[in-house]
Coordinates of C-alpha atoms and ligand atoms in Angstrom, one line a residue:
M1468 CA 0.0 0.0 0.0
N1469 CA 2.8 2.4 1.1
A1470 CA 4.8 1.4 -1.9
V1471 CA 1.9 2.3 -4.2
A1472 CA 1.5 5.7 -2.5
T1473 CA 5.2 6.5 -2.9
S1474 CA 5.6 5.2 -6.4
S1475 CA 2.4 7.1 -7.5
F1476 CA 3.9 10.5 -6.7
R1477 CA 5.1 11.4 -10.2
P1478 CA 2.1 10.1 -12.1
S1479 CA -0.1 12.0 -9.6
R1480 CA 1.7 15.2 -10.4
T1481 CA 1.2 14.6 -14.1
A1482 CA -2.5 13.9 -13.3
A1483 CA -2.8 17.3 -11.6
V1484 CA -1.2 19.1 -14.5
F1485 CA -3.3 17.2 -17.0
T1486 CA -6.4 18.1 -14.9
C1487 CA -5.5 21.8 -14.9
I1488 CA -4.7 21.9 -18.6
L1489 CA -8.1 20.3 -19.3
A1490 CA -9.9 22.9 -17.2
A1491 CA -7.8 25.7 -18.8
L1492 CA -9.3 24.6 -22.1
A1493 CA -12.4 26.5 -20.8
G1494 CA -10.3 29.6 -21.5
L1495 CA -9.9 28.5 -25.0
M1496 CA -13.7 28.2 -25.4
F1497 CA -14.0 31.7 -24.0
G1498 CA -11.5 33.1 -26.5
L1499 CA -13.0 31.2 -29.5
D1500 CA -16.4 32.8 -28.6
I1501 CA -15.0 36.3 -28.3
G1502 CA -13.0 36.1 -31.5
V1503 CA -15.3 34.3 -33.9
I1504 CA -17.8 37.0 -34.5
S1505 CA -15.4 39.6 -35.9
G1506 CA -14.8 37.9 -39.2
A1507 CA -18.3 36.7 -39.6
S1508 CA -20.3 39.9 -39.0
Q1509 CA -19.8 41.5 -42.4
F1510 CA -20.9 38.3 -44.2
I1511 CA -23.9 38.0 -41.9
Q1512 CA -24.8 41.6 -42.6
K1513 CA -24.7 41.0 -46.3
D1514 CA -26.6 37.7 -46.1
F1515 CA -29.5 38.9 -43.9
Q1516 CA -29.4 42.5 -45.2
V1517 CA -29.5 43.9 -41.6
S1518 CA -28.5 47.3 -40.2
D1519 CA -25.4 48.0 -38.0
H1520 CA -27.8 48.1 -35.1
V1521 CA -28.9 44.5 -35.6
I1522 CA -25.2 43.5 -35.9
E1523 CA -24.5 45.2 -32.6
W1524 CA -27.2 43.0 -31.0
I1525 CA -25.9 39.8 -32.6
V1526 CA -22.4 40.6 -31.2
S1527 CA -23.7 41.7 -27.8
A1528 CA -26.3 39.0 -27.1
M1529 CA -23.3 36.7 -26.2
M1530 CA -22.2 39.1 -23.5
L1531 CA -25.7 39.5 -22.1
G1532 CA -25.9 35.6 -21.9
A1533 CA -22.5 35.5 -20.2
A1534 CA -23.6 38.0 -17.6
V1535 CA -26.6 35.9 -16.8
G1536 CA -24.5 32.7 -16.9
A1537 CA -21.9 34.1 -14.5
L1538 CA -24.7 35.1 -12.0
G1539 CA -26.2 31.6 -12.1
A1540 CA -22.8 29.9 -12.0
S1541 CA -22.0 30.8 -8.5
W1542 CA -25.1 29.0 -7.2
M1543 CA -24.7 26.2 -9.7
S1544 CA -21.1 25.4 -8.9
A1545 CA -22.0 25.2 -5.2
R1546 CA -25.1 23.0 -5.8
L1547 CA -24.1 20.8 -8.7
G1548 CA -20.4 21.0 -8.3
R1549 CA -17.6 22.5 -10.4
K1550 CA -17.3 19.5 -12.8
R1551 CA -21.0 19.2 -13.6
S1552 CA -21.2 23.0 -14.1
L1553 CA -18.4 22.8 -16.6
I1554 CA -20.1 19.9 -18.3
L1555 CA -23.3 21.9 -18.6
G1556 CA -21.4 24.9 -19.9
A1557 CA -19.6 22.8 -22.5
T1558 CA -22.9 21.3 -23.6
L1559 CA -24.5 24.7 -24.1
F1560 CA -21.4 25.8 -26.0
V1561 CA -21.8 22.9 -28.5
A1562 CA -25.5 23.5 -28.8
G1563 CA -25.1 27.3 -29.2
S1564 CA -22.3 26.9 -31.8
L1565 CA -24.5 24.5 -33.9
L1566 CA -27.5 26.8 -33.6
C1567 CA -25.3 29.8 -34.7
G1568 CA -24.1 27.9 -37.8
G1569 CA -27.7 26.8 -38.7
A1570 CA -29.4 30.1 -37.8
W1571 CA -32.3 30.9 -40.2
S1572 CA -32.9 34.5 -39.2
P1573 CA -31.1 37.3 -37.4
Q1574 CA -33.4 36.6 -34.4
T1575 CA -32.3 33.0 -34.2
L1576 CA -28.7 34.1 -34.3
I1577 CA -29.3 36.5 -31.4
V1578 CA -30.8 33.6 -29.4
A1579 CA -28.0 31.3 -30.3
R1580 CA -25.4 33.9 -29.3
F1581 CA -27.2 34.3 -26.0
V1582 CA -26.9 30.5 -25.4
L1583 CA -23.2 30.6 -26.2
G1584 CA -22.9 33.5 -23.8
L1585 CA -24.6 31.4 -21.0
A1586 CA -22.0 28.7 -21.7
I1587 CA -19.1 31.2 -21.4
G1588 CA -20.5 32.9 -18.3
I1589 CA -20.6 29.5 -16.6
A1590 CA -17.1 28.6 -17.7
T1591 CA -15.5 31.9 -16.8
F1592 CA -16.8 31.7 -13.3
T1593 CA -16.2 28.0 -12.7
A1594 CA -13.0 27.2 -14.5
P1595 CA -10.7 29.5 -12.5
L1596 CA -12.4 28.3 -9.3
Y1597 CA -11.8 24.7 -10.2
L1598 CA -8.2 25.5 -11.2
A1599 CA -7.5 27.1 -7.9
E1600 CA -9.0 24.2 -6.1
V1601 CA -7.2 21.3 -7.9
A1602 CA -3.8 22.8 -8.8
P1603 CA -0.9 21.9 -6.5
E1604 CA 0.2 25.1 -4.6
K1605 CA 3.6 25.4 -6.4
I1606 CA 2.1 25.6 -9.9
R1607 CA -1.2 27.4 -9.0
G1608 CA 0.0 30.9 -10.2
A1609 CA 1.2 29.4 -13.5
M1610 CA -2.0 27.5 -14.0
I1611 CA -4.1 30.7 -13.6
S1612 CA -1.9 32.6 -16.1
L1613 CA -2.3 29.6 -18.4
Y1614 CA -6.1 30.3 -18.3
Q1615 CA -5.6 33.9 -19.6
L1616 CA -3.1 32.7 -22.2
M1617 CA -5.7 30.1 -23.4
I1618 CA -8.2 33.0 -23.9
T1619 CA -5.9 34.8 -26.2
I1620 CA -5.0 31.6 -28.1
G1621 CA -8.7 30.9 -28.5
I1622 CA -9.2 34.4 -30.0
L1623 CA -6.3 33.9 -32.4
V1624 CA -7.5 30.5 -33.5
A1625 CA -11.0 32.0 -34.2
F1626 CA -9.4 34.8 -36.2
L1627 CA -7.4 32.4 -38.2
S1628 CA -10.3 30.1 -39.0
D1629 CA -12.4 33.2 -39.9
T1630 CA -9.7 34.2 -42.3
A1631 CA -9.6 30.7 -43.9
F1632 CA -13.4 30.7 -44.4
S1633 CA -13.5 34.3 -45.7
Y1634 CA -12.4 33.0 -49.1
S1635 CA -15.7 31.2 -49.5
G1636 CA -17.5 33.9 -47.5
N1637 CA -19.2 31.1 -45.4
W1638 CA -20.1 32.7 -42.1
R1639 CA -22.1 29.5 -41.1
W1640 CA -18.9 27.5 -41.1
M1641 CA -17.1 30.2 -39.2
L1642 CA -19.6 30.1 -36.4
G1643 CA -20.4 26.4 -36.5
I1644 CA -17.0 24.9 -36.6
I1645 CA -16.1 25.9 -33.0
A1646 CA -18.6 23.1 -32.0
I1647 CA -15.8 20.7 -32.7
P1648 CA -13.3 21.9 -30.1
G1649 CA -16.4 22.4 -27.9
A1650 CA -17.3 18.7 -28.2
L1651 CA -13.7 17.6 -27.5
F1652 CA -13.7 19.8 -24.5
L1653 CA -17.0 18.3 -23.3
L1654 CA -15.7 14.7 -23.7
S1655 CA -12.5 15.5 -21.9
L1656 CA -14.4 17.0 -19.0
F1657 CA -15.7 13.5 -18.1
L1658 CA -12.1 12.6 -17.2
L1659 CA -11.9 15.3 -14.6
P1660 CA -12.2 14.4 -10.9
D1661 CA -14.6 16.4 -8.7
S1662 CA -13.0 19.3 -6.9
P1663 CA -11.9 18.0 -3.4
R1664 CA -12.9 21.3 -1.8
W1665 CA -16.4 21.0 -3.2
L1666 CA -16.6 17.4 -2.1
M1667 CA -15.7 18.5 1.4
M1668 CA -18.2 21.3 1.3
R1669 CA -20.9 18.6 0.6
G1670 CA -19.6 16.4 3.5
R1671 CA -18.1 13.8 1.2
T1672 CA -14.8 13.6 3.0
R1673 CA -13.8 10.1 1.9
Q1674 CA -14.2 10.9 -1.8
A1675 CA -12.3 14.2 -1.3
E1676 CA -9.5 12.2 0.2
D1677 CA -9.5 9.7 -2.7
V1678 CA -9.3 12.5 -5.3
L1679 CA -6.5 14.3 -3.4
H1680 CA -4.6 11.0 -3.3
R1681 CA -4.9 10.7 -7.0
L1682 CA -3.8 14.3 -7.6
R1683 CA -1.0 14.6 -5.0
G1684 CA 0.1 11.1 -4.2
D1685 CA 1.9 12.1 -1.1
R1686 CA 0.1 11.1 2.1
A1687 CA 1.4 13.9 4.3
L1688 CA 0.5 16.5 1.7
V1689 CA -3.0 15.1 1.5
T1690 CA -3.6 15.2 5.2
R1691 CA -2.2 18.8 5.4
E1692 CA -4.4 20.0 2.5
M1693 CA -7.5 18.3 3.9
A1694 CA -6.9 20.1 7.3
D1695 CA -6.4 23.4 5.4
I1696 CA -9.7 23.0 3.5
A1697 CA -11.6 22.0 6.7
E1698 CA -10.2 25.1 8.3
Q1699 CA -11.2 27.4 5.4
L1700 CA -14.7 25.9 5.3
K1701 CA -15.2 27.1 8.9
T1702 CA -15.6 30.5 7.3
P1703 CA -18.9 30.1 5.4
Q1704 CA -19.5 32.2 2.3
R1705 CA -21.9 34.9 3.5
G1706 CA -21.3 37.5 0.8
W1707 CA -24.7 39.2 0.6
H1708 CA -25.0 39.4 4.4
L1709 CA -21.4 40.8 4.7
F1710 CA -22.2 43.3 1.9
Q1711 CA -25.2 44.6 3.8
Q1712 CA -23.3 44.8 7.1
N1713 CA -19.8 45.8 6.4
V1714 CA -18.6 49.0 4.8
N1715 CA -15.1 47.6 4.1
F1716 CA -16.5 44.7 2.2
R1717 CA -18.6 47.1 0.1
R1718 CA -15.4 49.0 -0.7
S1719 CA -13.7 45.8 -2.0
V1720 CA -16.7 44.8 -4.0
G1721 CA -16.8 48.4 -5.4
L1722 CA -13.1 48.0 -6.2
G1723 CA -13.7 44.8 -8.1
V1724 CA -16.5 46.4 -10.1
L1725 CA -14.3 49.4 -10.9
L1726 CA -11.4 47.2 -12.0
Q1727 CA -13.6 45.4 -14.5
L1728 CA -15.1 48.6 -15.8
M1729 CA -11.6 49.9 -16.3
Q1730 CA -10.6 46.7 -18.2
Q1731 CA -13.6 46.9 -20.5
F1732 CA -13.6 50.6 -21.2
T1733 CA -10.0 50.5 -22.4
G1734 CA -11.8 49.6 -25.6
M1735 CA -10.0 46.3 -26.1
N1736 CA -13.2 44.5 -27.2
V1737 CA -14.0 47.1 -29.8
V1738 CA -10.9 45.7 -31.6
M1739 CA -11.7 42.1 -30.7
Y1740 CA -15.3 42.3 -32.2
Y1741 CA -14.9 44.8 -34.9
A1742 CA -11.2 44.7 -36.1
P1743 CA -12.1 43.8 -39.7
R1744 CA -14.5 46.8 -39.8
I1745 CA -11.8 49.1 -38.5
F1746 CA -9.4 47.8 -41.2
Q1747 CA -12.2 48.3 -43.7
N1748 CA -12.4 52.0 -42.6
L1749 CA -8.7 52.2 -43.2
G1750 CA -9.2 51.2 -46.8
Y1751 CA -8.3 47.4 -46.8
D1752 CA -10.2 44.7 -48.8
I1753 CA -11.9 41.8 -46.9
H1754 CA -8.9 39.4 -47.1
A1755 CA -6.4 42.0 -45.9
Q1756 CA -8.8 42.9 -43.2
L1757 CA -9.0 39.4 -41.9
W1758 CA -5.2 38.8 -42.2
F1759 CA -4.6 41.9 -40.2
T1760 CA -7.1 40.8 -37.6
A1761 CA -5.2 37.5 -37.3
I1762 CA -2.0 39.6 -36.6
V1763 CA -4.0 41.4 -33.9
G1764 CA -4.7 38.0 -32.4
L1765 CA -1.1 36.9 -32.5
T1766 CA 0.1 40.2 -31.0
N1767 CA -2.4 39.6 -28.2
V1768 CA -1.1 36.1 -27.4
L1769 CA 2.6 37.2 -27.5
A1770 CA 2.2 40.3 -25.4
T1771 CA 0.4 38.3 -22.7
F1772 CA 3.8 36.7 -22.0
I1773 CA 5.2 40.1 -21.1
A1774 CA 2.6 40.3 -18.3
I1775 CA 3.3 36.8 -17.1
G1776 CA 7.0 37.5 -17.0
L1777 CA 6.7 40.9 -15.3
V1778 CA 3.8 40.6 -12.9
D1779 CA 5.7 39.3 -9.9
K1780 CA 8.8 41.4 -10.6
L1781 CA 7.5 44.9 -11.4
G1782 CA 4.3 44.6 -9.5
R1783 CA 0.7 45.3 -10.6
K1784 CA 0.6 49.1 -10.5
P1785 CA 3.6 49.9 -12.6
I1786 CA 2.5 47.5 -15.3
L1787 CA -1.0 49.1 -15.3
Y1788 CA 0.4 52.6 -15.6
I1789 CA 2.5 51.5 -18.5
G1790 CA -0.3 49.6 -20.1
F1791 CA -2.9 52.4 -19.9
A1792 CA -0.4 55.0 -21.1
V1793 CA 0.5 52.8 -24.1
M1794 CA -3.2 52.3 -24.9
A1795 CA -4.0 56.0 -24.6
V1796 CA -1.1 56.9 -27.0
G1797 CA -2.0 54.1 -29.5
L1798 CA -5.7 55.0 -29.6
G1799 CA -4.9 58.8 -29.6
I1800 CA -2.7 58.3 -32.7
V1801 CA -5.2 56.0 -34.5
G1802 CA -7.9 58.7 -33.9
S1803 CA -5.6 61.5 -35.2
M1804 CA -4.8 59.5 -38.3
M1805 CA -8.4 59.0 -39.0
H1806 CA -9.1 62.7 -38.4
L1807 CA -6.3 63.8 -40.7
G1808 CA -7.3 61.3 -43.4
I1809 CA -5.4 58.2 -44.5
A1810 CA -4.3 58.5 -48.1
T1811 CA -1.1 56.6 -48.6
H1812 CA -0.1 53.0 -48.1
A1813 CA 2.5 54.1 -45.5
Q1814 CA -0.2 56.0 -43.5
Q1815 CA -2.4 52.9 -43.6
L1816 CA 0.4 50.7 -42.2
F1817 CA 1.4 53.3 -39.6
T1818 CA -2.2 53.3 -38.3
V1819 CA -2.3 49.5 -38.2
A1820 CA 0.9 49.6 -36.2
M1821 CA -0.6 52.0 -33.7
L1822 CA -3.6 49.7 -33.3
L1823 CA -1.2 46.8 -32.6
I1824 CA 0.6 49.0 -30.0
F1825 CA -2.7 49.4 -28.3
I1826 CA -3.2 45.6 -28.3
V1827 CA 0.3 45.2 -26.7
G1828 CA -0.7 47.8 -24.0
F1829 CA -3.8 45.8 -23.1
A1830 CA -2.4 42.3 -23.2
M1831 CA 0.7 43.2 -21.1
S1832 CA -1.4 44.8 -18.4
A1833 CA -5.2 45.1 -18.0
G1834 CA -5.9 41.8 -19.8
P1835 CA -4.4 39.4 -17.2
L1836 CA -3.8 41.8 -14.3
I1837 CA -7.4 42.9 -13.7
W1838 CA -8.5 39.3 -13.3
T1839 CA -5.6 38.7 -10.9
L1840 CA -6.4 41.8 -8.8
C1841 CA -10.1 41.0 -8.7
S1842 CA -9.4 37.6 -7.1
E1843 CA -6.9 39.1 -4.6
V1844 CA -8.8 41.9 -3.1
Q1845 CA -11.9 40.1 -1.7
P1846 CA -12.0 38.9 1.9
L1847 CA -12.4 35.1 2.2
K1848 CA -15.9 35.2 3.7
G1849 CA -17.2 37.2 0.7
R1850 CA -14.9 36.0 -2.0
D1851 CA -17.5 34.1 -4.2
F1852 CA -19.9 37.1 -3.9
G1853 CA -17.2 39.7 -4.6
I1854 CA -15.8 37.8 -7.6
G1855 CA -19.3 37.1 -8.9
C1856 CA -20.1 40.9 -8.8
S1857 CA -16.9 41.8 -10.7
T1858 CA -17.3 39.0 -13.3
F1859 CA -20.9 40.1 -13.9
T1860 CA -19.7 43.7 -14.3
N1861 CA -17.0 42.5 -16.8
W1862 CA -19.8 41.0 -19.1
I1863 CA -22.2 43.9 -18.7
A1864 CA -19.5 46.5 -19.6
N1865 CA -18.3 44.2 -22.4
M1866 CA -21.9 44.2 -23.7
I1867 CA -22.1 48.0 -23.6
V1868 CA -18.8 48.4 -25.5
G1869 CA -19.9 45.8 -28.1
A1870 CA -23.4 47.3 -28.5
T1871 CA -22.4 50.9 -28.9
F1872 CA -19.3 50.8 -31.1
L1873 CA -20.9 51.0 -34.6
S1874 CA -23.4 53.5 -33.3
L1875 CA -20.5 55.6 -32.0
L1876 CA -18.7 55.4 -35.4
N1877 CA -21.9 56.4 -37.2
G1878 CA -22.8 59.1 -34.6
I1879 CA -19.6 60.9 -33.6
G1880 CA -17.3 59.6 -36.3
N1881 CA -14.2 57.4 -36.4
A1882 CA -11.7 59.8 -34.9
A1883 CA -13.8 60.9 -32.0
T1884 CA -14.6 57.3 -31.1
F1885 CA -11.0 56.4 -30.8
W1886 CA -10.2 59.6 -28.9
L1887 CA -13.0 58.8 -26.5
Y1888 CA -11.4 55.4 -25.6
G1889 CA -7.9 57.0 -25.6
G1890 CA -9.1 59.6 -23.1
L1891 CA -10.7 57.0 -20.9
N1892 CA -7.3 55.2 -20.7
L1893 CA -5.8 58.5 -19.4
V1894 CA -8.5 58.7 -16.7
F1895 CA -7.6 55.1 -15.7
I1896 CA -4.0 56.1 -15.0
V1897 CA -5.4 58.6 -12.4
L1898 CA -7.8 56.0 -11.0
T1899 CA -4.9 53.5 -10.7
F1900 CA -2.9 56.0 -8.8
W1901 CA -5.8 57.0 -6.6
L1902 CA -7.6 53.7 -5.8
I1903 CA -5.8 50.6 -6.9
P1904 CA -3.6 48.7 -4.4
E1905 CA -0.2 47.1 -5.1
T1906 CA -0.7 43.5 -4.1
K1907 CA 2.7 42.1 -5.2
G1908 CA 4.2 39.7 -2.7
V1909 CA 1.5 40.2 -0.1
T1910 CA -0.5 37.3 1.4
L1911 CA -4.3 37.3 0.8
E1912 CA -4.7 37.3 4.6
Q1913 CA -2.7 40.5 5.0
I1914 CA -4.7 42.2 2.2
E1915 CA -7.9 41.2 4.1
R1916 CA -6.6 42.5 7.4
N1917 CA -5.7 45.8 5.8
L1918 CA -9.0 46.2 4.1
M1919 CA -11.0 45.3 7.2
S1920 CA -9.0 47.7 9.3
G1921 CA -10.2 50.5 7.0
L1922 CA -7.0 51.4 5.2
P1923 CA -7.6 53.4 2.0
L1924 CA -8.1 51.0 -0.9
R1925 CA -4.8 51.9 -2.5
E1926 CA -3.0 50.9 0.7
I1927 CA -4.6 47.5 1.3
G1928 CA -1.6 45.7 -0.3
K1929 CA 0.8 47.1 2.4
Q1930 CA 3.0 44.7 4.3
A1931 CA 2.1 44.0 8.0
S1932 CA 4.0 46.7 9.9
P1933 CA 2.0 49.9 9.2
V1934 CA -1.3 48.2 10.1
A1935 CA 0.1 46.9 13.4
A1936 CA 1.5 50.3 14.1
G1937 CA -1.5 51.7 15.9
A1938 CA -5.2 52.1 15.9
G1939 CA -5.2 55.9 15.8
F1940 CA -3.5 55.8 12.3
N1941 CA -6.1 53.4 11.1
T1942 CA -9.2 55.1 12.5
K1943 CA -8.3 58.3 10.7
K1944 CA -7.9 56.4 7.5
V1945 CA -11.3 54.7 8.0
S1946 CA -13.3 57.9 8.0
R1947 CA -11.4 59.3 5.0
E1948 CA -12.0 56.1 3.0
S1949 CA -15.6 55.7 4.1
A1950 CA -16.3 58.9 2.3
I1951 CA -15.1 57.4 -0.9
S1952 CA -17.2 54.2 -0.5
Ligands
BGC3339 C1 -11.0 40.2 -21.2 C2 -11.8 40.0 -22.5 C3 -10.9 40.3 -23.7 C4 -9.7 39.4 -23.6 C5 -8.8 39.8 -24.8 C6 -9.8 39.3 -21.3 O1 -9.0 39.5 -20.1 O2 -11.8 40.0 -20.1 O3 -12.9 40.9 -22.5 O4 -11.7 40.0 -24.8 O5 -9.0 39.6 -22.4 O6 -7.6 39.0 -24.7

């Protein structure tokens, strides 16, 4: 028996990594869904002869579904479990993709995109939760970064497949084909174990122990981890109650919401959903539009590595400052070029380069970091509720951006639309300075203590000493910060 336990150590580690990779494939589905519509929308518009406004709805129905899915996912992942929630999400994903491909009217397409959104809302809430619960501690950070990387890879794959299908102009294949990776994902989910933490939440301690044995192999590790989980479960999730009672928790929920508003109003998804349309306005034909869109996708993947490499060295805030500044400059120049008029080939290419600079700015900063910060700033007791609120905000803001871009272009014009988003990025530099904490190298427990002691939001990532220094210092800060919340 002992011999088995010892010799199973290496395979069990492989099993844990395999499990995480499988769950990170949920990120891939997320990315495919975000990316796929950009190349298809012009063909849909021609085929169904619909206005820009209807296209905005086809694009945005997915985000509305995702917001609803994310809301329901918190309840579902507690009741049904993480694994079954992911299976339900993947099933909806396959059904939604097939319905998109076969849609017989713009209305059907809107409904199908809503179903896809439900799938993504469930997956975006559940997959990171599952990952955090099954990944061994040493590789946990890497696994969560892998999730964001998979999102960008999914977007790139969707852009490439759109480009390939653009030669036949077949938008049905563009939208339908993602059912295949969806089905593979669904099948692979059946190989996943249930989350040990969830099993313990449901009182199924024996099963939790079995799963942990398979994942970790080492007996001592399993005992320690089970004790840790049992300890954590002593703090029941009472998010709504805490939200009503505690001003400091309201501040961290507000911070999570603000962070996601900032991420979405950078304007990143304007490019994700409408890149071909932007390149069309720059004067490129449809194939060039889609090839440039694929380059946007590749840039997004590659620049994500910058964030992964820098986040624990430079810290969150410096990276956010750089990212927002780069985005403001990129969009400002794109707007100015559109204002001045783009006549020559060189001017076209320069504008494309500036748009790519904007993508680099996002992918190296707000893309991954906002998700990281959102999971770091919530106190344990309200973590599910807090992350649920910020994820919901991400999708609602995402929808607003997607649903208004074409109207903005038609209403205030190309240049002013890009200037508007560029200006917002400047405002985010100020908000980062004023309200966002630096959380590099601080334990979640310390962040929670700082938050609950009333330190201003931007100081909740401080190391222990200033908090311990004295109540007078803290009390003063409480009243100052309460005014903000
Ligand atoms: C954002 C998505 C965005 C993607 C682009 C994610 O972090 O939440 O809205 O489309 O990054 O890579």
